[in-house]
PDB file of C-alpha atoms in Angstrom:
ATOM      1  CA  UNK M   1     178.620  42.675 298.216  1.00  0.00           C
ATOM      2  CA  UNK M   2     182.138  41.659 297.269  1.00  0.00           C
ATOM      3  CA  UNK M   3     182.421  39.091 294.474  1.00  0.00           C
ATOM      4  CA  UNK M   4     185.535  36.946 294.301  1.00  0.00           C
ATOM      5  CA  UNK M   5     187.751  36.553 291.242  1.00  0.00           C
ATOM      6  CA  UNK M   6     187.036  32.826 291.386  1.00  0.00           C
ATOM      7  CA  UNK M   7     183.359  33.506 290.783  1.00  0.00           C
ATOM      8  CA  UNK M   8     184.134  35.560 287.687  1.00  0.00           C
ATOM      9  CA  UNK M   9     186.466  32.850 286.345  1.00  0.00           C
ATOM     10  CA  UNK M  10     183.897  30.094 286.894  1.00  0.00           C
ATOM     11  CA  UNK M  11     181.197  32.134 285.215  1.00  0.00           C
ATOM     12  CA  UNK M  12     183.450  32.890 282.242  1.00  0.00           C
ATOM     13  CA  UNK M  13     184.394  29.205 281.979  1.00  0.00           C
ATOM     14  CA  UNK M  14     180.733  28.160 281.882  1.00  0.00           C
ATOM     15  CA  UNK M  15     179.885  30.776 279.248  1.00  0.00           C
ATOM     16  CA  UNK M  16     182.805  30.019 276.934  1.00  0.00           C
ATOM     17  CA  UNK M  17     183.896  26.424 277.464  1.00  0.00           C
ATOM     18  CA  UNK M  18     180.413  25.228 278.324  1.00  0.00           C
ATOM     19  CA  UNK M  19     178.991  26.585 275.073  1.00  0.00           C
ATOM     20  CA  UNK M  20     181.695  24.874 273.031  1.00  0.00           C
ATOM     21  CA  UNK M  21     181.012  21.455 274.498  1.00  0.00           C
ATOM     22  CA  UNK M  22     178.311  19.701 272.444  1.00  0.00           C
ATOM     23  CA  UNK M  23     175.248  18.741 274.502  1.00  0.00           C
ATOM     24  CA  UNK M  24     174.148  15.105 274.708  1.00  0.00           C
ATOM     25  CA  UNK M  25     172.772  13.544 271.514  1.00  0.00           C
ATOM     26  CA  UNK M  26     174.697  10.610 270.110  1.00  0.00           C
ATOM     27  CA  UNK M  27     172.776  10.362 266.822  1.00  0.00           C
ATOM     28  CA  UNK M  28     173.075  14.086 266.133  1.00  0.00           C
ATOM     29  CA  UNK M  29     176.797  14.101 266.861  1.00  0.00           C
ATOM     30  CA  UNK M  30     177.432  11.052 264.708  1.00  0.00           C
ATOM     31  CA  UNK M  31     175.553  12.615 261.784  1.00  0.00           C
ATOM     32  CA  UNK M  32     177.485  15.870 262.200  1.00  0.00           C
ATOM     33  CA  UNK M  33     180.818  14.061 262.250  1.00  0.00           C
ATOM     34  CA  UNK M  34     179.877  11.906 259.256  1.00  0.00           C
ATOM     35  CA  UNK M  35     178.906  14.940 257.203  1.00  0.00           C
ATOM     36  CA  UNK M  36     182.062  16.735 258.312  1.00  0.00           C
ATOM     37  CA  UNK M  37     184.348  13.868 257.276  1.00  0.00           C
ATOM     38  CA  UNK M  38     182.595  13.420 253.908  1.00  0.00           C
ATOM     39  CA  UNK M  39     182.570  17.166 253.231  1.00  0.00           C
ATOM     40  CA  UNK M  40     186.241  17.840 253.957  1.00  0.00           C
ATOM     41  CA  UNK M  41     187.449  14.629 252.323  1.00  0.00           C
ATOM     42  CA  UNK M  42     185.683  15.376 249.037  1.00  0.00           C
ATOM     43  CA  UNK M  43     186.658  19.061 249.271  1.00  0.00           C
ATOM     44  CA  UNK M  44     190.340  18.180 249.680  1.00  0.00           C
ATOM     45  CA  UNK M  45     190.326  15.608 246.868  1.00  0.00           C
ATOM     46  CA  UNK M  46     188.499  18.005 244.528  1.00  0.00           C
ATOM     47  CA  UNK M  47     190.928  20.860 245.170  1.00  0.00           C
ATOM     48  CA  UNK M  48     193.931  18.573 244.633  1.00  0.00           C
ATOM     49  CA  UNK M  49     192.395  17.235 241.409  1.00  0.00           C
ATOM     50  CA  UNK M  50     191.819  20.777 240.203  1.00  0.00           C
ATOM     51  CA  UNK M  51     195.362  21.909 241.018  1.00  0.00           C
ATOM     52  CA  UNK M  52     196.974  18.908 239.308  1.00  0.00           C
ATOM     53  CA  UNK M  53     194.675  18.813 236.258  1.00  0.00           C
ATOM     54  CA  UNK M  54     195.140  22.489 235.445  1.00  0.00           C
ATOM     55  CA  UNK M  55     198.881  22.325 236.136  1.00  0.00           C
ATOM     56  CA  UNK M  56     199.093  19.914 233.188  1.00  0.00           C
ATOM     57  CA  UNK M  57     196.698  21.989 231.079  1.00  0.00           C
ATOM     58  CA  UNK M  58     193.878  19.416 231.360  1.00  0.00           C
ATOM     59  CA  UNK M  59     196.062  17.027 229.324  1.00  0.00           C
ATOM     60  CA  UNK M  60     195.883  14.223 231.885  1.00  0.00           C
ATOM     61  CA  UNK M  61     192.602  12.911 233.292  1.00  0.00           C
ATOM     62  CA  UNK M  62     190.486   9.750 233.459  1.00  0.00           C
ATOM     63  CA  UNK M  63     187.863  10.534 230.811  1.00  0.00           C
ATOM     64  CA  UNK M  64     187.749   8.130 227.843  1.00  0.00           C
ATOM     65  CA  UNK M  65     184.872   9.425 225.712  1.00  0.00           C
ATOM     66  CA  UNK M  66     185.752   9.011 221.994  1.00  0.00           C
ATOM     67  CA  UNK M  67     185.964  12.034 219.711  1.00  0.00           C
ATOM     68  CA  UNK M  68     184.040  14.000 218.621  1.00  0.00           C
ATOM     69  CA  UNK M  69     181.707  13.210 221.540  1.00  0.00           C
ATOM     70  CA  UNK M  70     184.484  13.948 223.996  1.00  0.00           C
ATOM     71  CA  UNK M  71     184.023  17.686 223.499  1.00  0.00           C
ATOM     72  CA  UNK M  72     180.285  17.343 224.079  1.00  0.00           C
ATOM     73  CA  UNK M  73     180.971  15.463 227.329  1.00  0.00           C
ATOM     74  CA  UNK M  74     183.590  18.010 228.354  1.00  0.00           C
ATOM     75  CA  UNK M  75     181.247  20.943 227.755  1.00  0.00           C
ATOM     76  CA  UNK M  76     178.576  19.231 229.850  1.00  0.00           C
ATOM     77  CA  UNK M  77     181.157  18.868 232.624  1.00  0.00           C
ATOM     78  CA  UNK M  78     181.917  22.579 232.356  1.00  0.00           C
ATOM     79  CA  UNK M  79     178.324  23.822 232.479  1.00  0.00           C
ATOM     80  CA  UNK M  80     177.090  21.469 235.197  1.00  0.00           C
ATOM     81  CA  UNK M  81     179.085  23.248 237.891  1.00  0.00           C
ATOM     82  CA  UNK M  82     177.935  26.877 237.446  1.00  0.00           C
ATOM     83  CA  UNK M  83     174.311  25.878 236.739  1.00  0.00           C
ATOM     84  CA  UNK M  84     173.909  23.775 239.888  1.00  0.00           C
ATOM     85  CA  UNK M  85     176.149  26.100 241.903  1.00  0.00           C
ATOM     86  CA  UNK M  86     173.912  29.090 241.185  1.00  0.00           C
ATOM     87  CA  UNK M  87     170.615  27.193 241.445  1.00  0.00           C
ATOM     88  CA  UNK M  88     171.389  25.812 244.905  1.00  0.00           C
ATOM     89  CA  UNK M  89     171.892  29.366 246.168  1.00  0.00           C
ATOM     90  CA  UNK M  90     168.364  30.329 245.110  1.00  0.00           C
ATOM     91  CA  UNK M  91     165.321  29.963 247.364  1.00  0.00           C
ATOM     92  CA  UNK M  92     164.250  26.771 245.582  1.00  0.00           C
ATOM     93  CA  UNK M  93     167.787  25.425 245.717  1.00  0.00           C
ATOM     94  CA  UNK M  94     168.092  26.031 249.442  1.00  0.00           C
ATOM     95  CA  UNK M  95     164.769  24.263 249.977  1.00  0.00           C
ATOM     96  CA  UNK M  96     166.167  21.236 248.159  1.00  0.00           C
ATOM     97  CA  UNK M  97     169.375  21.376 250.210  1.00  0.00           C
ATOM     98  CA  UNK M  98     167.362  21.293 253.417  1.00  0.00           C
ATOM     99  CA  UNK M  99     165.860  17.964 252.323  1.00  0.00           C
ATOM    100  CA  UNK M 100     169.220  16.340 251.558  1.00  0.00           C
ATOM    101  CA  UNK M 101     169.928  15.474 255.183  1.00  0.00           C
ATOM    102  CA  UNK M 102     168.226  13.451 257.925  1.00  0.00           C
ATOM    103  CA  UNK M 103     164.941  14.959 259.081  1.00  0.00           C
ATOM    104  CA  UNK M 104     165.380  17.881 261.420  1.00  0.00           C
ATOM    105  CA  UNK M 105     168.983  18.583 260.452  1.00  0.00           C
ATOM    106  CA  UNK M 106     168.591  19.787 256.863  1.00  0.00           C
ATOM    107  CA  UNK M 107     168.705  23.550 257.455  1.00  0.00           C
ATOM    108  CA  UNK M 108     171.582  23.330 259.911  1.00  0.00           C
ATOM    109  CA  UNK M 109     173.620  21.169 257.539  1.00  0.00           C
ATOM    110  CA  UNK M 110     172.798  23.345 254.529  1.00  0.00           C
ATOM    111  CA  UNK M 111     176.280  24.816 254.040  1.00  0.00           C
ATOM    112  CA  UNK M 112     177.912  21.419 254.511  1.00  0.00           C
ATOM    113  CA  UNK M 113     175.576  19.747 252.009  1.00  0.00           C
ATOM    114  CA  UNK M 114     176.198  22.584 249.567  1.00  0.00           C
ATOM    115  CA  UNK M 115     179.980  22.165 249.900  1.00  0.00           C
ATOM    116  CA  UNK M 116     179.689  18.395 249.389  1.00  0.00           C
ATOM    117  CA  UNK M 117     177.728  18.875 246.159  1.00  0.00           C
ATOM    118  CA  UNK M 118     180.018  21.633 244.850  1.00  0.00           C
ATOM    119  CA  UNK M 119     183.135  19.594 245.641  1.00  0.00           C
ATOM    120  CA  UNK M 120     181.659  16.532 243.931  1.00  0.00           C
ATOM    121  CA  UNK M 121     180.906  18.620 240.858  1.00  0.00           C
ATOM    122  CA  UNK M 122     184.467  19.949 240.697  1.00  0.00           C
ATOM    123  CA  UNK M 123     185.871  16.459 241.185  1.00  0.00           C
ATOM    124  CA  UNK M 124     183.724  15.206 238.299  1.00  0.00           C
ATOM    125  CA  UNK M 125     184.918  18.036 236.078  1.00  0.00           C
ATOM    126  CA  UNK M 126     188.624  17.505 236.606  1.00  0.00           C
ATOM    127  CA  UNK M 127     188.666  13.721 237.046  1.00  0.00           C
ATOM    128  CA  UNK M 128     186.289  12.797 234.205  1.00  0.00           C
ATOM    129  CA  UNK M 129     187.590  15.246 231.598  1.00  0.00           C
ATOM    130  CA  UNK M 130     188.583  13.585 228.322  1.00  0.00           C
ATOM    131  CA  UNK M 131     191.880  15.145 227.104  1.00  0.00           C
ATOM    132  CA  UNK M 132     192.211  16.080 223.445  1.00  0.00           C
ATOM    133  CA  UNK M 133     195.813  14.896 223.365  1.00  0.00           C
ATOM    134  CA  UNK M 134     196.966  18.196 221.826  1.00  0.00           C
ATOM    135  CA  UNK M 135     199.622  20.262 223.618  1.00  0.00           C
ATOM    136  CA  UNK M 136     200.292  23.737 222.223  1.00  0.00           C
ATOM    137  CA  UNK M 137     202.923  24.981 224.659  1.00  0.00           C
ATOM    138  CA  UNK M 138     204.814  23.730 227.691  1.00  0.00           C
ATOM    139  CA  UNK M 139     206.857  26.118 229.843  1.00  0.00           C
ATOM    140  CA  UNK M 140     210.519  25.262 230.302  1.00  0.00           C
ATOM    141  CA  UNK M 141     213.503  26.666 232.159  1.00  0.00           C
ATOM    142  CA  UNK M 142     213.025  30.165 233.602  1.00  0.00           C
ATOM    143  CA  UNK M 143     209.560  30.427 232.073  1.00  0.00           C
ATOM    144  CA  UNK M 144     208.495  27.282 233.932  1.00  0.00           C
ATOM    145  CA  UNK M 145     209.709  28.721 237.245  1.00  0.00           C
ATOM    146  CA  UNK M 146     207.969  32.049 236.626  1.00  0.00           C
ATOM    147  CA  UNK M 147     204.667  30.471 235.596  1.00  0.00           C
ATOM    148  CA  UNK M 148     204.724  28.048 238.529  1.00  0.00           C
ATOM    149  CA  UNK M 149     205.315  30.979 240.891  1.00  0.00           C
ATOM    150  CA  UNK M 150     202.335  32.808 239.366  1.00  0.00           C
ATOM    151  CA  UNK M 151     200.197  29.662 239.620  1.00  0.00           C
ATOM    152  CA  UNK M 152     201.132  29.222 243.275  1.00  0.00           C
ATOM    153  CA  UNK M 153     200.440  32.891 244.012  1.00  0.00           C
ATOM    154  CA  UNK M 154     197.032  32.625 242.359  1.00  0.00           C
ATOM    155  CA  UNK M 155     196.096  29.715 244.604  1.00  0.00           C
ATOM    156  CA  UNK M 156     197.367  31.539 247.685  1.00  0.00           C
ATOM    157  CA  UNK M 157     195.202  34.517 246.742  1.00  0.00           C
ATOM    158  CA  UNK M 158     192.216  32.188 246.376  1.00  0.00           C
ATOM    159  CA  UNK M 159     192.861  30.714 249.811  1.00  0.00           C
ATOM    160  CA  UNK M 160     193.252  34.202 251.306  1.00  0.00           C
ATOM    161  CA  UNK M 161     190.056  35.463 249.659  1.00  0.00           C
ATOM    162  CA  UNK M 162     188.130  32.407 250.882  1.00  0.00           C
ATOM    163  CA  UNK M 163     189.432  32.996 254.406  1.00  0.00           C
ATOM    164  CA  UNK M 164     188.422  36.669 254.259  1.00  0.00           C
ATOM    165  CA  UNK M 165     184.921  35.669 253.119  1.00  0.00           C
ATOM    166  CA  UNK M 166     184.537  33.199 255.993  1.00  0.00           C
ATOM    167  CA  UNK M 167     186.450  29.939 255.862  1.00  0.00           C
ATOM    168  CA  UNK M 168     183.776  28.088 257.816  1.00  0.00           C
ATOM    169  CA  UNK M 169     181.205  28.823 255.121  1.00  0.00           C
ATOM    170  CA  UNK M 170     183.481  28.316 252.118  1.00  0.00           C
ATOM    171  CA  UNK M 171     184.690  24.930 253.394  1.00  0.00           C
ATOM    172  CA  UNK M 172     181.281  23.738 254.560  1.00  0.00           C
ATOM    173  CA  UNK M 173     182.380  23.508 258.190  1.00  0.00           C
ATOM    174  CA  UNK M 174     179.689  25.883 259.469  1.00  0.00           C
ATOM    175  CA  UNK M 175     176.893  23.353 259.053  1.00  0.00           C
ATOM    176  CA  UNK M 176     178.308  20.280 260.731  1.00  0.00           C
ATOM    177  CA  UNK M 177     180.036  22.256 263.496  1.00  0.00           C
ATOM    178  CA  UNK M 178     176.760  24.022 264.312  1.00  0.00           C
ATOM    179  CA  UNK M 179     174.970  20.684 264.463  1.00  0.00           C
ATOM    180  CA  UNK M 180     177.674  19.330 266.764  1.00  0.00           C
ATOM    181  CA  UNK M 181     176.998  22.173 269.183  1.00  0.00           C
ATOM    182  CA  UNK M 182     173.230  22.084 268.600  1.00  0.00           C
ATOM    183  CA  UNK M 183     173.110  25.742 267.666  1.00  0.00           C
ATOM    184  CA  UNK M 184     171.712  27.708 264.747  1.00  0.00           C
ATOM    185  CA  UNK M 185     174.397  28.420 262.112  1.00  0.00           C
ATOM    186  CA  UNK M 186     175.658  31.994 262.406  1.00  0.00           C
ATOM    187  CA  UNK M 187     176.893  33.280 259.079  1.00  0.00           C
ATOM    188  CA  UNK M 188     179.787  35.745 258.997  1.00  0.00           C
ATOM    189  CA  UNK M 189     178.990  39.379 258.338  1.00  0.00           C
ATOM    190  CA  UNK M 190     179.280  40.955 254.901  1.00  0.00           C
ATOM    191  CA  UNK M 191     182.986  40.632 254.019  1.00  0.00           C
ATOM    192  CA  UNK M 192     184.778  43.965 253.705  1.00  0.00           C
ATOM    193  CA  UNK M 193     188.205  43.229 255.132  1.00  0.00           C
ATOM    194  CA  UNK M 194     191.368  41.718 253.675  1.00  0.00           C
ATOM    195  CA  UNK M 195     191.196  41.415 249.889  1.00  0.00           C
ATOM    196  CA  UNK M 196     187.597  42.645 250.030  1.00  0.00           C
ATOM    197  CA  UNK M 197     188.994  46.100 250.791  1.00  0.00           C
ATOM    198  CA  UNK M 198     190.448  46.187 247.273  1.00  0.00           C
ATOM    199  CA  UNK M 199     187.700  44.577 245.185  1.00  0.00           C
ATOM    200  CA  UNK M 200     184.245  43.181 245.842  1.00  0.00           C
ATOM    201  CA  UNK M 201     184.845  39.768 244.221  1.00  0.00           C
ATOM    202  CA  UNK M 202     188.360  38.565 245.126  1.00  0.00           C
ATOM    203  CA  UNK M 203     187.360  34.874 245.192  1.00  0.00           C
ATOM    204  CA  UNK M 204     186.186  34.933 241.590  1.00  0.00           C
ATOM    205  CA  UNK M 205     189.186  36.984 240.452  1.00  0.00           C
ATOM    206  CA  UNK M 206     191.652  34.659 242.189  1.00  0.00           C
ATOM    207  CA  UNK M 207     189.959  31.609 240.684  1.00  0.00           C
ATOM    208  CA  UNK M 208     190.150  33.197 237.224  1.00  0.00           C
ATOM    209  CA  UNK M 209     193.874  33.806 237.767  1.00  0.00           C
ATOM    210  CA  UNK M 210     194.435  30.109 238.480  1.00  0.00           C
ATOM    211  CA  UNK M 211     192.910  29.353 235.073  1.00  0.00           C
ATOM    212  CA  UNK M 212     195.408  31.507 233.169  1.00  0.00           C
ATOM    213  CA  UNK M 213     198.680  30.926 235.042  1.00  0.00           C
ATOM    214  CA  UNK M 214     199.267  27.288 234.098  1.00  0.00           C
ATOM    215  CA  UNK M 215     202.583  25.970 232.673  1.00  0.00           C
ATOM    216  CA  UNK M 216     200.949  23.797 229.987  1.00  0.00           C
ATOM    217  CA  UNK M 217     198.545  25.100 227.351  1.00  0.00           C
ATOM    218  CA  UNK M 218     196.158  22.914 225.391  1.00  0.00           C
ATOM    219  CA  UNK M 219     192.820  23.456 223.617  1.00  0.00           C
ATOM    220  CA  UNK M 220     191.259  21.887 226.703  1.00  0.00           C
ATOM    221  CA  UNK M 221     192.740  24.447 229.072  1.00  0.00           C
ATOM    222  CA  UNK M 222     191.791  27.339 226.792  1.00  0.00           C
ATOM    223  CA  UNK M 223     188.146  26.231 226.631  1.00  0.00           C
ATOM    224  CA  UNK M 224     188.049  25.785 230.391  1.00  0.00           C
ATOM    225  CA  UNK M 225     189.748  29.128 231.069  1.00  0.00           C
ATOM    226  CA  UNK M 226     187.511  31.092 228.704  1.00  0.00           C
ATOM    227  CA  UNK M 227     184.304  29.459 229.948  1.00  0.00           C
ATOM    228  CA  UNK M 228     184.970  29.953 233.640  1.00  0.00           C
ATOM    229  CA  UNK M 229     186.404  33.441 233.219  1.00  0.00           C
ATOM    230  CA  UNK M 230     183.065  34.481 231.730  1.00  0.00           C
ATOM    231  CA  UNK M 231     181.376  32.795 234.690  1.00  0.00           C
ATOM    232  CA  UNK M 232     183.643  34.618 237.151  1.00  0.00           C
ATOM    233  CA  UNK M 233     182.773  37.964 235.571  1.00  0.00           C
ATOM    234  CA  UNK M 234     178.996  37.597 235.476  1.00  0.00           C
ATOM    235  CA  UNK M 235     177.975  35.103 238.202  1.00  0.00           C
ATOM    236  CA  UNK M 236     178.878  37.467 241.082  1.00  0.00           C
ATOM    237  CA  UNK M 237     176.099  39.784 239.893  1.00  0.00           C
ATOM    238  CA  UNK M 238     173.597  37.270 241.273  1.00  0.00           C
ATOM    239  CA  UNK M 239     175.516  37.160 244.545  1.00  0.00           C
ATOM    240  CA  UNK M 240     175.465  40.948 244.776  1.00  0.00           C
ATOM    241  CA  UNK M 241     171.701  40.998 244.305  1.00  0.00           C
ATOM    242  CA  UNK M 242     171.388  38.766 247.369  1.00  0.00           C
ATOM    243  CA  UNK M 243     173.744  41.012 249.310  1.00  0.00           C
ATOM    244  CA  UNK M 244     171.701  44.063 248.301  1.00  0.00           C
ATOM    245  CA  UNK M 245     168.561  42.418 249.710  1.00  0.00           C
ATOM    246  CA  UNK M 246     170.279  41.291 252.904  1.00  0.00           C
ATOM    247  CA  UNK M 247     172.467  44.294 253.747  1.00  0.00           C
ATOM    248  CA  UNK M 248     170.626  47.132 252.021  1.00  0.00           C
ATOM    249  CA  UNK M 249     172.348  50.503 252.394  1.00  0.00           C
ATOM    250  CA  UNK M 250     175.491  48.940 253.834  1.00  0.00           C
ATOM    251  CA  UNK M 251     176.130  47.011 250.656  1.00  0.00           C
ATOM    252  CA  UNK M 252     175.118  49.969 248.470  1.00  0.00           C
ATOM    253  CA  UNK M 253     177.693  52.109 250.272  1.00  0.00           C
ATOM    254  CA  UNK M 254     180.331  49.388 249.968  1.00  0.00           C
ATOM    255  CA  UNK M 255     179.601  48.876 246.272  1.00  0.00           C
ATOM    256  CA  UNK M 256     179.876  52.617 245.631  1.00  0.00           C
ATOM    257  CA  UNK M 257     183.382  52.763 247.095  1.00  0.00           C
ATOM    258  CA  UNK M 258     184.944  49.390 246.225  1.00  0.00           C
ATOM    259  CA  UNK M 259     185.398  48.320 242.574  1.00  0.00           C
ATOM    260  CA  UNK M 260     183.995  45.089 241.192  1.00  0.00           C
ATOM    261  CA  UNK M 261     187.063  43.125 240.048  1.00  0.00           C
ATOM    262  CA  UNK M 262     189.842  45.624 239.207  1.00  0.00           C
ATOM    263  CA  UNK M 263     191.434  47.564 242.110  1.00  0.00           C
ATOM    264  CA  UNK M 264     191.543  51.348 241.885  1.00  0.00           C
ATOM    265  CA  UNK M 265     194.924  52.022 243.410  1.00  0.00           C
ATOM    266  CA  UNK M 266     194.518  55.773 242.999  1.00  0.00           C
ATOM    267  CA  UNK M 267     191.261  55.765 244.937  1.00  0.00           C
ATOM    268  CA  UNK M 268     190.829  56.583 248.591  1.00  0.00           C
ATOM    269  CA  UNK M 269     192.723  54.475 251.053  1.00  0.00           C
ATOM    270  CA  UNK M 270     190.817  52.058 253.236  1.00  0.00           C
ATOM    271  CA  UNK M 271     191.301  54.284 256.253  1.00  0.00           C
ATOM    272  CA  UNK M 272     189.563  57.140 254.417  1.00  0.00           C
ATOM    273  CA  UNK M 273     186.514  55.110 253.528  1.00  0.00           C
ATOM    274  CA  UNK M 274     183.302  55.356 255.568  1.00  0.00           C
ATOM    275  CA  UNK M 275     183.163  53.330 258.768  1.00  0.00           C
ATOM    276  CA  UNK M 276     180.153  51.407 257.448  1.00  0.00           C
ATOM    277  CA  UNK M 277     182.501  49.323 255.331  1.00  0.00           C
ATOM    278  CA  UNK M 278     183.841  47.564 258.367  1.00  0.00           C
ATOM    279  CA  UNK M 279     182.227  44.384 259.512  1.00  0.00           C
TER     280      UNK M 279
END
């Protein structure tokens, strides 16, 4: 029996366009949109606060805690992010995340809720920091241009690494967009492309670079940079344990061929690596 081209086009339209159109459910759609707006608004504000605060070496913020208690408050702001960030990725943490949304939507909105909390934590850190008032060094002239270029490049690398890892997960969009379409969130495969071809933890490395490429240096910035560099070196070990459980031999093979944080330029090219590295 001969099938017309029109039939094929209609069938393709229903499969693709039809699946993108959210099914009826006003309450569900409104909740998804509300979470999406809150998530991306806080995410944007937090990133901007982080860029600006570190650009000035943490010398300008809204914290007003008197010394010497200011350093105690600042250290609490530093530790609250990695502690909660890591806990919420554990089994107990994910169970809590699933309860931080209207009944029935918790698991679907998990990544969005996680991004909202993480963004709020970062915003607290950079907006509530109490500056010491001490400035050690401020770049000027050619040095200022060079450092600003390095700072910009570091942020571009962070954006690129986040995109390679799955922008929908990193930004929190996966949760609310899945709820909009009334589908189960589909996480991206183990990242092995882009910057992940060079090192296994490009997000953490890029973030560490943003800490050290600032044009203003203060005791505040040094404490922040040292603390979070240590975090960036050791926290990914927990992430890799999860990957080992999820991906098994695939991750073991990837880990054996791709360095942790420092590229091995003399190593095999990507094309020569086993095909299992590709997602």
